[in-house]
mmCIF file with all atom_site columns, C-alpha atoms in Angstrom:
data_model
loop_
_atom_site.group_PDB
_atom_site.id
_atom_site.type_symbol
_atom_site.label_atom_id
_atom_site.label_alt_id
_atom_site.label_comp_id
_atom_site.label_asym_id
_atom_site.label_entity_id
_atom_site.label_seq_id
_atom_site.pdbx_PDB_ins_code
_atom_site.Cartn_x
_atom_site.Cartn_y
_atom_site.Cartn_z
_atom_site.occupancy
_atom_site.B_iso_or_equiv
_atom_site.pdbx_formal_charge
_atom_site.auth_seq_id
_atom_site.auth_comp_id
_atom_site.auth_asym_id
_atom_site.auth_atom_id
_atom_site.pdbx_PDB_model_num
ATOM 1   C CA . MET A 1 1   ? 16.787  3.264  -14.209 1.00 0.00 ? 283 MET A CA 1
ATOM 2   C CA . LYS A 1 2   ? 18.724  6.498  -14.506 1.00 0.00 ? 284 LYS A CA 1
ATOM 3   C CA . VAL A 1 3   ? 18.428  9.650  -12.664 1.00 0.00 ? 285 VAL A CA 1
ATOM 4   C CA . SER A 1 4   ? 19.211  13.416 -13.813 1.00 0.00 ? 286 SER A CA 1
ATOM 5   C CA . PHE A 1 5   ? 18.804  16.901 -12.709 1.00 0.00 ? 287 PHE A CA 1
ATOM 6   C CA . GLU A 1 6   ? 18.363  20.078 -14.950 1.00 0.00 ? 288 GLU A CA 1
ATOM 7   C CA . GLU A 1 7   ? 18.453  23.687 -14.121 1.00 0.00 ? 289 GLU A CA 1
ATOM 8   C CA . LEU A 1 8   ? 16.087  25.935 -16.345 1.00 0.00 ? 290 LEU A CA 1
ATOM 9   C CA . ASP A 1 9   ? 14.770  29.439 -15.693 1.00 0.00 ? 291 ASP A CA 1
ATOM 10  C CA . GLY A 1 10  ? 14.656  29.153 -11.856 1.00 0.00 ? 292 GLY A CA 1
ATOM 11  C CA . LYS A 1 11  ? 13.407  25.548 -11.865 1.00 0.00 ? 293 LYS A CA 1
ATOM 12  C CA . VAL A 1 12  ? 14.972  21.979 -11.271 1.00 0.00 ? 294 VAL A CA 1
ATOM 13  C CA . VAL A 1 13  ? 13.922  19.061 -13.163 1.00 0.00 ? 295 VAL A CA 1
ATOM 14  C CA . PHE A 1 14  ? 14.032  15.786 -11.744 1.00 0.00 ? 296 PHE A CA 1
ATOM 15  C CA . ARG A 1 15  ? 14.269  13.266 -14.331 1.00 0.00 ? 297 ARG A CA 1
ATOM 16  C CA . ILE A 1 16  ? 13.800  9.449  -14.767 1.00 0.00 ? 298 ILE A CA 1
ATOM 17  C CA . LEU A 1 17  ? 15.201  7.784  -17.789 1.00 0.00 ? 299 LEU A CA 1
ATOM 18  C CA . GLU A 1 18  ? 16.173  4.447  -19.193 1.00 0.00 ? 300 GLU A CA 1
ATOM 19  C CA . PHE A 1 19  ? 13.730  2.380  -17.162 1.00 0.00 ? 301 PHE A CA 1
ATOM 20  C CA . ASP A 1 20  ? 12.066  -0.662 -17.113 1.00 0.00 ? 302 ASP A CA 1
ATOM 21  C CA . PRO A 1 21  ? 8.483   -0.122 -18.707 1.00 0.00 ? 303 PRO A CA 1
ATOM 22  C CA . ARG A 1 22  ? 7.040   -1.816 -15.627 1.00 0.00 ? 304 ARG A CA 1
ATOM 23  C CA . TYR A 1 23  ? 7.675   1.218  -13.746 1.00 0.00 ? 305 TYR A CA 1
ATOM 24  C CA . GLU A 1 24  ? 5.736   3.526  -15.913 1.00 0.00 ? 306 GLU A CA 1
ATOM 25  C CA . SER A 1 25  ? 2.546   3.164  -13.768 1.00 0.00 ? 307 SER A CA 1
ATOM 26  C CA . VAL A 1 26  ? 4.206   4.137  -10.566 1.00 0.00 ? 308 VAL A CA 1
ATOM 27  C CA . LEU A 1 27  ? 5.680   7.015  -12.336 1.00 0.00 ? 309 LEU A CA 1
ATOM 28  C CA . LYS A 1 28  ? 2.351   8.181  -13.508 1.00 0.00 ? 310 LYS A CA 1
ATOM 29  C CA . MET A 1 29  ? 0.754   7.376  -9.956  1.00 0.00 ? 311 MET A CA 1
ATOM 30  C CA . CYS A 1 30  ? 3.605   9.569  -8.660  1.00 0.00 ? 312 CYS A CA 1
ATOM 31  C CA . TYR A 1 31  ? 2.382   12.397 -10.877 1.00 0.00 ? 313 TYR A CA 1
ATOM 32  C CA . TYR A 1 32  ? 5.413   12.455 -13.002 1.00 0.00 ? 314 TYR A CA 1
ATOM 33  C CA . GLU A 1 33  ? 4.751   13.848 -16.645 1.00 0.00 ? 315 GLU A CA 1
ATOM 34  C CA . ASN A 1 34  ? 6.441   12.277 -19.693 1.00 0.00 ? 316 ASN A CA 1
ATOM 35  C CA . ASP A 1 35  ? 8.028   14.958 -21.670 1.00 0.00 ? 317 ASP A CA 1
ATOM 36  C CA . GLY A 1 36  ? 9.509   12.636 -24.532 1.00 0.00 ? 318 GLY A CA 1
ATOM 37  C CA . ARG A 1 37  ? 12.875  12.178 -22.841 1.00 0.00 ? 319 ARG A CA 1
ATOM 38  C CA . GLY A 1 38  ? 11.768  10.612 -19.696 1.00 0.00 ? 320 GLY A CA 1
ATOM 39  C CA . TYR A 1 39  ? 9.541   10.907 -16.914 1.00 0.00 ? 321 TYR A CA 1
ATOM 40  C CA . VAL A 1 40  ? 9.968   14.489 -14.957 1.00 0.00 ? 322 VAL A CA 1
ATOM 41  C CA . LYS A 1 41  ? 8.918   16.522 -11.682 1.00 0.00 ? 323 LYS A CA 1
ATOM 42  C CA . VAL A 1 42  ? 9.903   20.317 -11.850 1.00 0.00 ? 324 VAL A CA 1
ATOM 43  C CA . TYR A 1 43  ? 10.783  22.142 -8.530  1.00 0.00 ? 325 TYR A CA 1
ATOM 44  C CA . PRO A 1 44  ? 11.646  25.707 -7.634  1.00 0.00 ? 326 PRO A CA 1
ATOM 45  C CA . GLN A 1 45  ? 15.359  26.179 -7.711  1.00 0.00 ? 327 GLN A CA 1
ATOM 46  C CA . ASN A 1 46  ? 15.002  27.922 -4.256  1.00 0.00 ? 328 ASN A CA 1
ATOM 47  C CA . ALA A 1 47  ? 13.718  24.974 -2.641  1.00 0.00 ? 329 ALA A CA 1
ATOM 48  C CA . LYS A 1 48  ? 15.173  24.523 0.764   1.00 0.00 ? 330 LYS A CA 1
ATOM 49  C CA . TYR A 1 49  ? 17.727  21.655 1.167   1.00 0.00 ? 331 TYR A CA 1
ATOM 50  C CA . LEU A 1 50  ? 17.495  21.268 -2.549  1.00 0.00 ? 332 LEU A CA 1
ATOM 51  C CA . ASP A 1 51  ? 21.423  19.907 -2.934  1.00 0.00 ? 333 ASP A CA 1
ATOM 52  C CA . LYS A 1 52  ? 20.811  17.326 0.000   1.00 0.00 ? 334 LYS A CA 1
ATOM 53  C CA . ILE A 1 53  ? 17.608  16.182 -1.577  1.00 0.00 ? 335 ILE A CA 1
ATOM 54  C CA . LYS A 1 54  ? 19.141  15.737 -4.915  1.00 0.00 ? 336 LYS A CA 1
ATOM 55  C CA . LYS A 1 55  ? 21.622  13.508 -3.564  1.00 0.00 ? 337 LYS A CA 1
ATOM 56  C CA . ARG A 1 56  ? 19.210  11.487 -1.407  1.00 0.00 ? 338 ARG A CA 1
ATOM 57  C CA . TYR A 1 57  ? 17.101  11.119 -4.604  1.00 0.00 ? 339 TYR A CA 1
ATOM 58  C CA . SER A 1 58  ? 20.106  9.789  -6.764  1.00 0.00 ? 340 SER A CA 1
ATOM 59  C CA . LYS A 1 59  ? 20.711  7.300  -3.877  1.00 0.00 ? 341 LYS A CA 1
ATOM 60  C CA . ASN A 1 60  ? 17.309  5.989  -2.888  1.00 0.00 ? 342 ASN A CA 1
ATOM 61  C CA . ALA A 1 61  ? 14.992  6.757  -6.113  1.00 0.00 ? 343 ALA A CA 1
ATOM 62  C CA . LYS A 1 62  ? 15.084  3.243  -7.532  1.00 0.00 ? 344 LYS A CA 1
ATOM 63  C CA . LEU A 1 63  ? 14.709  1.637  -4.147  1.00 0.00 ? 345 LEU A CA 1
ATOM 64  C CA . MET A 1 64  ? 11.681  3.902  -3.656  1.00 0.00 ? 346 MET A CA 1
ATOM 65  C CA . PHE A 1 65  ? 10.102  2.971  -6.907  1.00 0.00 ? 347 PHE A CA 1
ATOM 66  C CA . ASP A 1 66  ? 10.851  -0.781 -6.405  1.00 0.00 ? 348 ASP A CA 1
ATOM 67  C CA . GLN A 1 67  ? 8.766   -0.610 -3.123  1.00 0.00 ? 349 GLN A CA 1
ATOM 68  C CA . LEU A 1 68  ? 6.116   1.338  -4.760  1.00 0.00 ? 350 LEU A CA 1
ATOM 69  C CA . ARG A 1 69  ? 5.936   -1.444 -7.402  1.00 0.00 ? 351 ARG A CA 1
ATOM 70  C CA . TYR A 1 70  ? 6.382   -4.117 -4.986  1.00 0.00 ? 352 TYR A CA 1
ATOM 71  C CA . PHE A 1 71  ? 9.787   -5.268 -6.347  1.00 0.00 ? 353 PHE A CA 1
ATOM 72  C CA . ALA A 1 72  ? 11.290  -4.992 -2.956  1.00 0.00 ? 354 ALA A CA 1
ATOM 73  C CA . PRO A 1 73  ? 9.968   -5.303 0.430   1.00 0.00 ? 355 PRO A CA 1
ATOM 74  C CA . VAL A 1 74  ? 8.302   -2.199 2.144   1.00 0.00 ? 356 VAL A CA 1
ATOM 75  C CA . PRO A 1 75  ? 9.517   -1.756 5.735   1.00 0.00 ? 357 PRO A CA 1
ATOM 76  C CA . TRP A 1 76  ? 6.643   0.644  6.509   1.00 0.00 ? 358 TRP A CA 1
ATOM 77  C CA . GLU A 1 77  ? 6.424   -0.471 10.343  1.00 0.00 ? 359 GLU A CA 1
ATOM 78  C CA . GLN A 1 78  ? 10.054  0.930  10.411  1.00 0.00 ? 360 GLN A CA 1
ATOM 79  C CA . ALA A 1 79  ? 9.394   3.892  8.463   1.00 0.00 ? 361 ALA A CA 1
ATOM 80  C CA . LEU A 1 80  ? 6.316   4.963  10.564  1.00 0.00 ? 362 LEU A CA 1
ATOM 81  C CA . THR A 1 81  ? 8.239   4.306  13.920  1.00 0.00 ? 363 THR A CA 1
ATOM 82  C CA . GLU A 1 82  ? 11.101  6.547  12.781  1.00 0.00 ? 364 GLU A CA 1
ATOM 83  C CA . PHE A 1 83  ? 8.810   9.110  11.846  1.00 0.00 ? 365 PHE A CA 1
ATOM 84  C CA . CYS A 1 84  ? 7.206   9.068  15.157  1.00 0.00 ? 366 CYS A CA 1
ATOM 85  C CA . ARG A 1 85  ? 10.632  9.134  16.920  1.00 0.00 ? 367 ARG A CA 1
ATOM 86  C CA . LYS A 1 86  ? 11.781  12.154 15.029  1.00 0.00 ? 368 LYS A CA 1
ATOM 87  C CA . ALA A 1 87  ? 8.367   14.205 15.137  1.00 0.00 ? 369 ALA A CA 1
ATOM 88  C CA . GLN A 1 88  ? 8.079   13.250 19.096  1.00 0.00 ? 370 GLN A CA 1
ATOM 89  C CA . GLY A 1 89  ? 8.688   16.251 21.119  1.00 0.00 ? 371 GLY A CA 1
ATOM 90  C CA . THR A 1 90  ? 8.257   18.676 18.447  1.00 0.00 ? 372 THR A CA 1
ATOM 91  C CA . ASP A 1 91  ? 5.256   21.196 17.428  1.00 0.00 ? 373 ASP A CA 1
ATOM 92  C CA . ILE A 1 92  ? 4.520   19.070 14.119  1.00 0.00 ? 374 ILE A CA 1
ATOM 93  C CA . ASP A 1 93  ? 0.875   18.680 13.976  1.00 0.00 ? 375 ASP A CA 1
ATOM 94  C CA . TRP A 1 94  ? 0.327   15.680 12.025  1.00 0.00 ? 376 TRP A CA 1
ATOM 95  C CA . TRP A 1 95  ? -1.949  12.464 11.455  1.00 0.00 ? 377 TRP A CA 1
ATOM 96  C CA . LEU A 1 96  ? -1.910  9.242  9.619   1.00 0.00 ? 378 LEU A CA 1
ATOM 97  C CA . THR A 1 97  ? -4.078  8.278  6.681   1.00 0.00 ? 379 THR A CA 1
ATOM 98  C CA . GLY A 1 98  ? -4.143  5.537  3.919   1.00 0.00 ? 380 GLY A CA 1
ATOM 99  C CA . SER A 1 99  ? -3.587  1.805  4.435   1.00 0.00 ? 381 SER A CA 1
ATOM 100 C CA . CYS A 1 100 ? -1.074  2.338  7.142   1.00 0.00 ? 382 CYS A CA 1
ATOM 101 C CA . ALA A 1 101 ? -3.816  3.921  9.278   1.00 0.00 ? 383 ALA A CA 1
ATOM 102 C CA . ALA A 1 102 ? -5.767  0.772  9.118   1.00 0.00 ? 384 ALA A CA 1
ATOM 103 C CA . CYS A 1 103 ? -2.674  -1.369 9.669   1.00 0.00 ? 385 CYS A CA 1
ATOM 104 C CA . ILE A 1 104 ? -2.029  0.174  13.133  1.00 0.00 ? 386 ILE A CA 1
ATOM 105 C CA . ARG A 1 105 ? -5.313  -0.729 13.934  1.00 0.00 ? 387 ARG A CA 1
ATOM 106 C CA . GLY A 1 106 ? -4.818  -4.339 13.348  1.00 0.00 ? 388 GLY A CA 1
ATOM 107 C CA . ILE A 1 107 ? -6.179  -4.780 9.847   1.00 0.00 ? 389 ILE A CA 1
ATOM 108 C CA . LYS A 1 108 ? -3.651  -6.500 7.883   1.00 0.00 ? 390 LYS A CA 1
ATOM 109 C CA . MET A 1 109 ? -3.009  -4.684 4.614   1.00 0.00 ? 391 MET A CA 1
ATOM 110 C CA . ASN A 1 110 ? 0.179   -4.309 2.439   1.00 0.00 ? 392 ASN A CA 1
ATOM 111 C CA . PRO A 1 111 ? 1.179   -0.584 2.406   1.00 0.00 ? 393 PRO A CA 1
ATOM 112 C CA . HIS A 1 112 ? 3.512   0.468  -0.418  1.00 0.00 ? 394 HIS A CA 1
ATOM 113 C CA . ASP A 1 113 ? 4.197   3.683  1.466   1.00 0.00 ? 395 ASP A CA 1
ATOM 114 C CA . VAL A 1 114 ? 3.390   5.872  4.551   1.00 0.00 ? 396 VAL A CA 1
ATOM 115 C CA . ASP A 1 115 ? 0.751   8.543  4.103   1.00 0.00 ? 397 ASP A CA 1
ATOM 116 C CA . ILE A 1 116 ? 1.058   11.759 6.642   1.00 0.00 ? 398 ILE A CA 1
ATOM 117 C CA . MET A 1 117 ? -1.248  14.838 6.622   1.00 0.00 ? 399 MET A CA 1
ATOM 118 C CA . VAL A 1 118 ? 0.059   17.827 8.566   1.00 0.00 ? 400 VAL A CA 1
ATOM 119 C CA . ASP A 1 119 ? -1.101  21.364 9.176   1.00 0.00 ? 401 ASP A CA 1
ATOM 120 C CA . SER A 1 120 ? 0.497   23.855 6.829   1.00 0.00 ? 402 SER A CA 1
ATOM 121 C CA . ARG A 1 121 ? 1.759   25.760 9.740   1.00 0.00 ? 403 ARG A CA 1
ATOM 122 C CA . SER A 1 122 ? 4.081   22.511 10.316  1.00 0.00 ? 404 SER A CA 1
ATOM 123 C CA . ILE A 1 123 ? 5.843   22.650 7.075   1.00 0.00 ? 405 ILE A CA 1
ATOM 124 C CA . GLU A 1 124 ? 8.531   24.735 7.932   1.00 0.00 ? 406 GLU A CA 1
ATOM 125 C CA . GLU A 1 125 ? 9.558   22.818 11.066  1.00 0.00 ? 407 GLU A CA 1
ATOM 126 C CA . ILE A 1 126 ? 8.902   19.323 9.418   1.00 0.00 ? 408 ILE A CA 1
ATOM 127 C CA . THR A 1 127 ? 11.369  20.544 6.597   1.00 0.00 ? 409 THR A CA 1
ATOM 128 C CA . GLU A 1 128 ? 13.875  21.179 9.194   1.00 0.00 ? 410 GLU A CA 1
ATOM 129 C CA . VAL A 1 129 ? 13.589  18.145 11.399  1.00 0.00 ? 411 VAL A CA 1
ATOM 130 C CA . PHE A 1 130 ? 13.515  15.797 8.477   1.00 0.00 ? 412 PHE A CA 1
ATOM 131 C CA . SER A 1 131 ? 16.011  17.540 6.174   1.00 0.00 ? 413 SER A CA 1
ATOM 132 C CA . ASP A 1 132 ? 18.296  14.653 5.956   1.00 0.00 ? 414 ASP A CA 1
ATOM 133 C CA . CYS A 1 133 ? 15.271  12.613 4.950   1.00 0.00 ? 415 CYS A CA 1
ATOM 134 C CA . LEU A 1 134 ? 13.800  14.716 2.247   1.00 0.00 ? 416 LEU A CA 1
ATOM 135 C CA . ILE A 1 135 ? 13.806  13.013 -1.192  1.00 0.00 ? 417 ILE A CA 1
ATOM 136 C CA . GLU A 1 136 ? 11.353  15.558 -2.782  1.00 0.00 ? 418 GLU A CA 1
ATOM 137 C CA . PRO A 1 137 ? 10.896  19.087 -1.670  1.00 0.00 ? 419 PRO A CA 1
ATOM 138 C CA . ILE A 1 138 ? 7.961   19.808 0.404   1.00 0.00 ? 420 ILE A CA 1
ATOM 139 C CA . ILE A 1 139 ? 6.367   22.851 -1.799  1.00 0.00 ? 421 ILE A CA 1
ATOM 140 C CA . ASP A 1 140 ? 3.177   24.605 -2.325  1.00 0.00 ? 422 ASP A CA 1
ATOM 141 C CA . THR A 1 141 ? 1.086   22.996 -4.867  1.00 0.00 ? 423 THR A CA 1
ATOM 142 C CA . ASN A 1 142 ? -0.595  26.025 -5.994  1.00 0.00 ? 424 ASN A CA 1
ATOM 143 C CA . GLY A 1 143 ? -4.404  24.720 -5.994  1.00 0.00 ? 425 GLY A CA 1
ATOM 144 C CA . TRP A 1 144 ? -3.718  21.048 -5.928  1.00 0.00 ? 426 TRP A CA 1
ATOM 145 C CA . LEU A 1 145 ? -5.939  18.651 -3.521  1.00 0.00 ? 427 LEU A CA 1
ATOM 146 C CA . THR A 1 146 ? -3.475  19.824 -0.732  1.00 0.00 ? 428 THR A CA 1
ATOM 147 C CA . LYS A 1 147 ? -1.681  23.119 0.115   1.00 0.00 ? 429 LYS A CA 1
ATOM 148 C CA . ASP A 1 148 ? 1.600   21.517 0.411   1.00 0.00 ? 430 ASP A CA 1
ATOM 149 C CA . PHE A 1 149 ? 3.009   18.126 -0.890  1.00 0.00 ? 431 PHE A CA 1
ATOM 150 C CA . GLY A 1 150 ? 6.633   16.691 -0.481  1.00 0.00 ? 432 GLY A CA 1
ATOM 151 C CA . VAL A 1 151 ? 8.214   13.123 0.147   1.00 0.00 ? 433 VAL A CA 1
ATOM 152 C CA . ILE A 1 152 ? 10.607  11.846 2.860   1.00 0.00 ? 434 ILE A CA 1
ATOM 153 C CA . PHE A 1 153 ? 12.300  8.729  2.421   1.00 0.00 ? 435 PHE A CA 1
ATOM 154 C CA . LEU A 1 154 ? 13.033  7.088  5.610   1.00 0.00 ? 436 LEU A CA 1
ATOM 155 C CA . HIS A 1 155 ? 13.472  3.213  5.075   1.00 0.00 ? 437 HIS A CA 1
ATOM 156 C CA . ALA A 1 156 ? 10.161  3.605  2.669   1.00 0.00 ? 438 ALA A CA 1
ATOM 157 C CA . ARG A 1 157 ? 8.652   6.437  1.104   1.00 0.00 ? 439 ARG A CA 1
ATOM 158 C CA . ILE A 1 158 ? 6.631   8.870  3.272   1.00 0.00 ? 440 ILE A CA 1
ATOM 159 C CA . ASP A 1 159 ? 4.285   11.249 1.634   1.00 0.00 ? 441 ASP A CA 1
ATOM 160 C CA . ILE A 1 160 ? 3.645   14.449 3.335   1.00 0.00 ? 442 ILE A CA 1
ATOM 161 C CA . ALA A 1 161 ? 0.676   16.613 2.429   1.00 0.00 ? 443 ALA A CA 1
ATOM 162 C CA . SER A 1 162 ? -0.849  19.324 4.161   1.00 0.00 ? 444 SER A CA 1
ATOM 163 C CA . ASP A 1 163 ? -4.375  21.087 4.576   1.00 0.00 ? 445 ASP A CA 1
ATOM 164 C CA . PRO A 1 164 ? -6.746  19.036 2.346   1.00 0.00 ? 446 PRO A CA 1
ATOM 165 C CA . GLN A 1 165 ? -9.100  20.692 -0.060  1.00 0.00 ? 447 GLN A CA 1
ATOM 166 C CA . ASP A 1 166 ? -12.874 20.407 0.216   1.00 0.00 ? 448 ASP A CA 1
ATOM 167 C CA . ILE A 1 167 ? -13.044 18.699 -3.069  1.00 0.00 ? 449 ILE A CA 1
ATOM 168 C CA . LEU A 1 168 ? -11.441 15.582 -1.679  1.00 0.00 ? 450 LEU A CA 1
ATOM 169 C CA . ASP A 1 169 ? -14.705 14.986 0.325   1.00 0.00 ? 451 ASP A CA 1
ATOM 170 C CA . ILE A 1 170 ? -16.905 15.135 -2.750  1.00 0.00 ? 452 ILE A CA 1
ATOM 171 C CA . PRO A 1 171 ? -18.978 13.321 -3.335  1.00 0.00 ? 453 PRO A CA 1
ATOM 172 C CA . GLU A 1 172 ? -18.595 11.518 0.189   1.00 0.00 ? 454 GLU A CA 1
ATOM 173 C CA . PRO A 1 173 ? -15.879 12.126 3.009   1.00 0.00 ? 455 PRO A CA 1
ATOM 174 C CA . VAL A 1 174 ? -12.716 9.854  2.627   1.00 0.00 ? 456 VAL A CA 1
ATOM 175 C CA . ASP A 1 175 ? -9.701  9.299  4.993   1.00 0.00 ? 457 ASP A CA 1
ATOM 176 C CA . CYS A 1 176 ? -7.655  12.358 3.719   1.00 0.00 ? 458 CYS A CA 1
ATOM 177 C CA . GLY A 1 177 ? -9.985  15.082 3.504   1.00 0.00 ? 459 GLY A CA 1
ATOM 178 C CA . PRO A 1 178 ? -11.479 18.052 5.635   1.00 0.00 ? 460 PRO A CA 1
ATOM 179 C CA . TYR A 1 179 ? -13.945 15.931 7.568   1.00 0.00 ? 461 TYR A CA 1
ATOM 180 C CA . ALA A 1 180 ? -11.336 13.299 8.550   1.00 0.00 ? 462 ALA A CA 1
ATOM 181 C CA . ARG A 1 181 ? -9.115  16.072 9.753   1.00 0.00 ? 463 ARG A CA 1
ATOM 182 C CA . GLN A 1 182 ? -12.185 17.393 11.976  1.00 0.00 ? 464 GLN A CA 1
ATOM 183 C CA . ASN A 1 183 ? -12.967 13.866 13.178  1.00 0.00 ? 465 ASN A CA 1
ATOM 184 C CA . LEU A 1 184 ? -9.634  12.225 14.115  1.00 0.00 ? 466 LEU A CA 1
ATOM 185 C CA . GLU A 1 185 ? -9.426  9.200  16.572  1.00 0.00 ? 467 GLU A CA 1
ATOM 186 C CA . THR A 1 186 ? -6.176  8.217  18.471  1.00 0.00 ? 468 THR A CA 1
ATOM 187 C CA . VAL A 1 187 ? -4.734  4.717  18.127  1.00 0.00 ? 469 VAL A CA 1
ATOM 188 C CA . THR A 1 188 ? -1.818  3.607  20.400  1.00 0.00 ? 470 THR A CA 1
ATOM 189 C CA . TRP A 1 189 ? 0.865   1.905  18.154  1.00 0.00 ? 471 TRP A CA 1
ATOM 190 C CA . ASN A 1 190 ? 4.283   0.617  19.214  1.00 0.00 ? 472 ASN A CA 1
ATOM 191 C CA . GLY A 1 191 ? 3.972   3.095  22.295  1.00 0.00 ? 473 GLY A CA 1
ATOM 192 C CA . TYR A 1 192 ? 2.901   6.043  20.139  1.00 0.00 ? 474 TYR A CA 1
ATOM 193 C CA . GLU A 1 193 ? -0.436  7.940  20.216  1.00 0.00 ? 475 GLU A CA 1
ATOM 194 C CA . ILE A 1 194 ? -1.090  8.348  16.410  1.00 0.00 ? 476 ILE A CA 1
ATOM 195 C CA . LYS A 1 195 ? -4.099  10.269 15.180  1.00 0.00 ? 477 LYS A CA 1
ATOM 196 C CA . VAL A 1 196 ? -6.040  8.198  12.191  1.00 0.00 ? 478 VAL A CA 1
ATOM 197 C CA . PRO A 1 197 ? -9.328  8.950  10.448  1.00 0.00 ? 479 PRO A CA 1
ATOM 198 C CA . PRO A 1 198 ? -12.605 7.031  11.315  1.00 0.00 ? 480 PRO A CA 1
ATOM 199 C CA . LEU A 1 199 ? -12.553 3.611  9.701   1.00 0.00 ? 481 LEU A CA 1
ATOM 200 C CA . GLU A 1 200 ? -15.777 4.485  7.954   1.00 0.00 ? 482 GLU A CA 1
ATOM 201 C CA . LEU A 1 201 ? -14.346 7.132  5.602   1.00 0.00 ? 483 LEU A CA 1
ATOM 202 C CA . GLN A 1 202 ? -11.397 4.260  4.943   1.00 0.00 ? 484 GLN A CA 1
ATOM 203 C CA . LEU A 1 203 ? -14.334 2.244  3.552   1.00 0.00 ? 485 LEU A CA 1
ATOM 204 C CA . ASN A 1 204 ? -15.443 5.248  1.414   1.00 0.00 ? 486 ASN A CA 1
ATOM 205 C CA . VAL A 1 205 ? -12.225 5.758  -0.154  1.00 0.00 ? 487 VAL A CA 1
ATOM 206 C CA . ASN A 1 206 ? -11.483 2.243  -1.128  1.00 0.00 ? 488 ASN A CA 1
ATOM 207 C CA . ARG A 1 207 ? -14.956 1.581  -2.449  1.00 0.00 ? 489 ARG A CA 1
ATOM 208 C CA . ARG A 1 208 ? -14.317 4.606  -4.476  1.00 0.00 ? 490 ARG A CA 1
ATOM 209 C CA . ARG A 1 209 ? -11.018 3.047  -5.762  1.00 0.00 ? 491 ARG A CA 1
ATOM 210 C CA . GLY A 1 210 ? -12.665 -0.228 -6.378  1.00 0.00 ? 492 GLY A CA 1
ATOM 211 C CA . ARG A 1 211 ? -10.167 -1.780 -3.668  1.00 0.00 ? 493 ARG A CA 1
ATOM 212 C CA . MET A 1 212 ? -13.046 -4.216 -2.663  1.00 0.00 ? 494 MET A CA 1
ATOM 213 C CA . ASP A 1 213 ? -10.371 -6.594 -1.126  1.00 0.00 ? 495 ASP A CA 1
ATOM 214 C CA . ARG A 1 214 ? -9.405  -3.571 1.427   1.00 0.00 ? 496 ARG A CA 1
ATOM 215 C CA . VAL A 1 215 ? -13.325 -3.176 1.767   1.00 0.00 ? 497 VAL A CA 1
ATOM 216 C CA . LYS A 1 216 ? -13.827 -6.636 2.732   1.00 0.00 ? 498 LYS A CA 1
ATOM 217 C CA . LEU A 1 217 ? -11.115 -6.561 5.508   1.00 0.00 ? 499 LEU A CA 1
ATOM 218 C CA . ILE A 1 218 ? -12.185 -3.243 6.989   1.00 0.00 ? 500 ILE A CA 1
ATOM 219 C CA . GLU A 1 219 ? -15.796 -4.465 7.008   1.00 0.00 ? 501 GLU A CA 1
ATOM 220 C CA . GLU A 1 220 ? -14.826 -7.622 8.886   1.00 0.00 ? 502 GLU A CA 1
ATOM 221 C CA . PHE A 1 221 ? -12.709 -5.977 11.227  1.00 0.00 ? 503 PHE A CA 1
ATOM 222 C CA . MET A 1 222 ? -15.535 -3.508 12.060  1.00 0.00 ? 504 MET A CA 1
ATOM 223 C CA . LYS A 1 223 ? -18.072 -6.372 12.247  1.00 0.00 ? 505 LYS A CA 1
ATOM 224 C CA . ASN A 1 224 ? -15.834 -8.353 14.647  1.00 0.00 ? 506 ASN A CA 1
ATOM 225 C CA . LYS A 1 225 ? -15.115 -5.126 16.761  1.00 0.00 ? 507 LYS A CA 1
ATOM 226 C CA . SER A 1 226 ? -18.789 -4.708 17.219  1.00 0.00 ? 508 SER A CA 1
ATOM 227 C CA . LEU A 1 227 ? -19.574 -8.169 18.516  1.00 0.00 ? 509 LEU A CA 1
#
């Protein structure tokens, strides 16, 4: 796998090329587009800390994709602990979603990354606090499923998304949508108080995605908890 960067019309192209075909599904999952010469993502040339981000991307992109493909161990617990440590004492308004939110309750899953939702008013602060950890800029998505999106690499990939859009909760509320944001619960994990969505919403999203193994794990956990 090789990484390159190209500047064009006020944009910077992050390009992945000469990669094993087994990475293609992961690149598509991460919303890279194939332009015939590789898989690319395009960012504004004025994105903050872009030079630092490019260096971190060059150094860690392959490891990040290896982890997403489970070709390498995913130290999500270390990543989440470090995120909590760095965010502690700041004004960053955040909550945890995805499989890690189930894991910190005691449900055994195998996350390939950490999913963090934030209030868009925290984007500037999180960019500053994690400036040395960014691997993709946190930018306005211009109408995607969340207002902003970017990626931190801190032992493992940490997705940062802000202000989930209403469409996420159609046809039913999921663990990363506006309804979840308004009905968060608090879990104590490794000494940190972490806000997470209700488990019922994690059931919804995993059913929607056909991840029946995770549905079974969550249902068993909820059943045992009610006994």
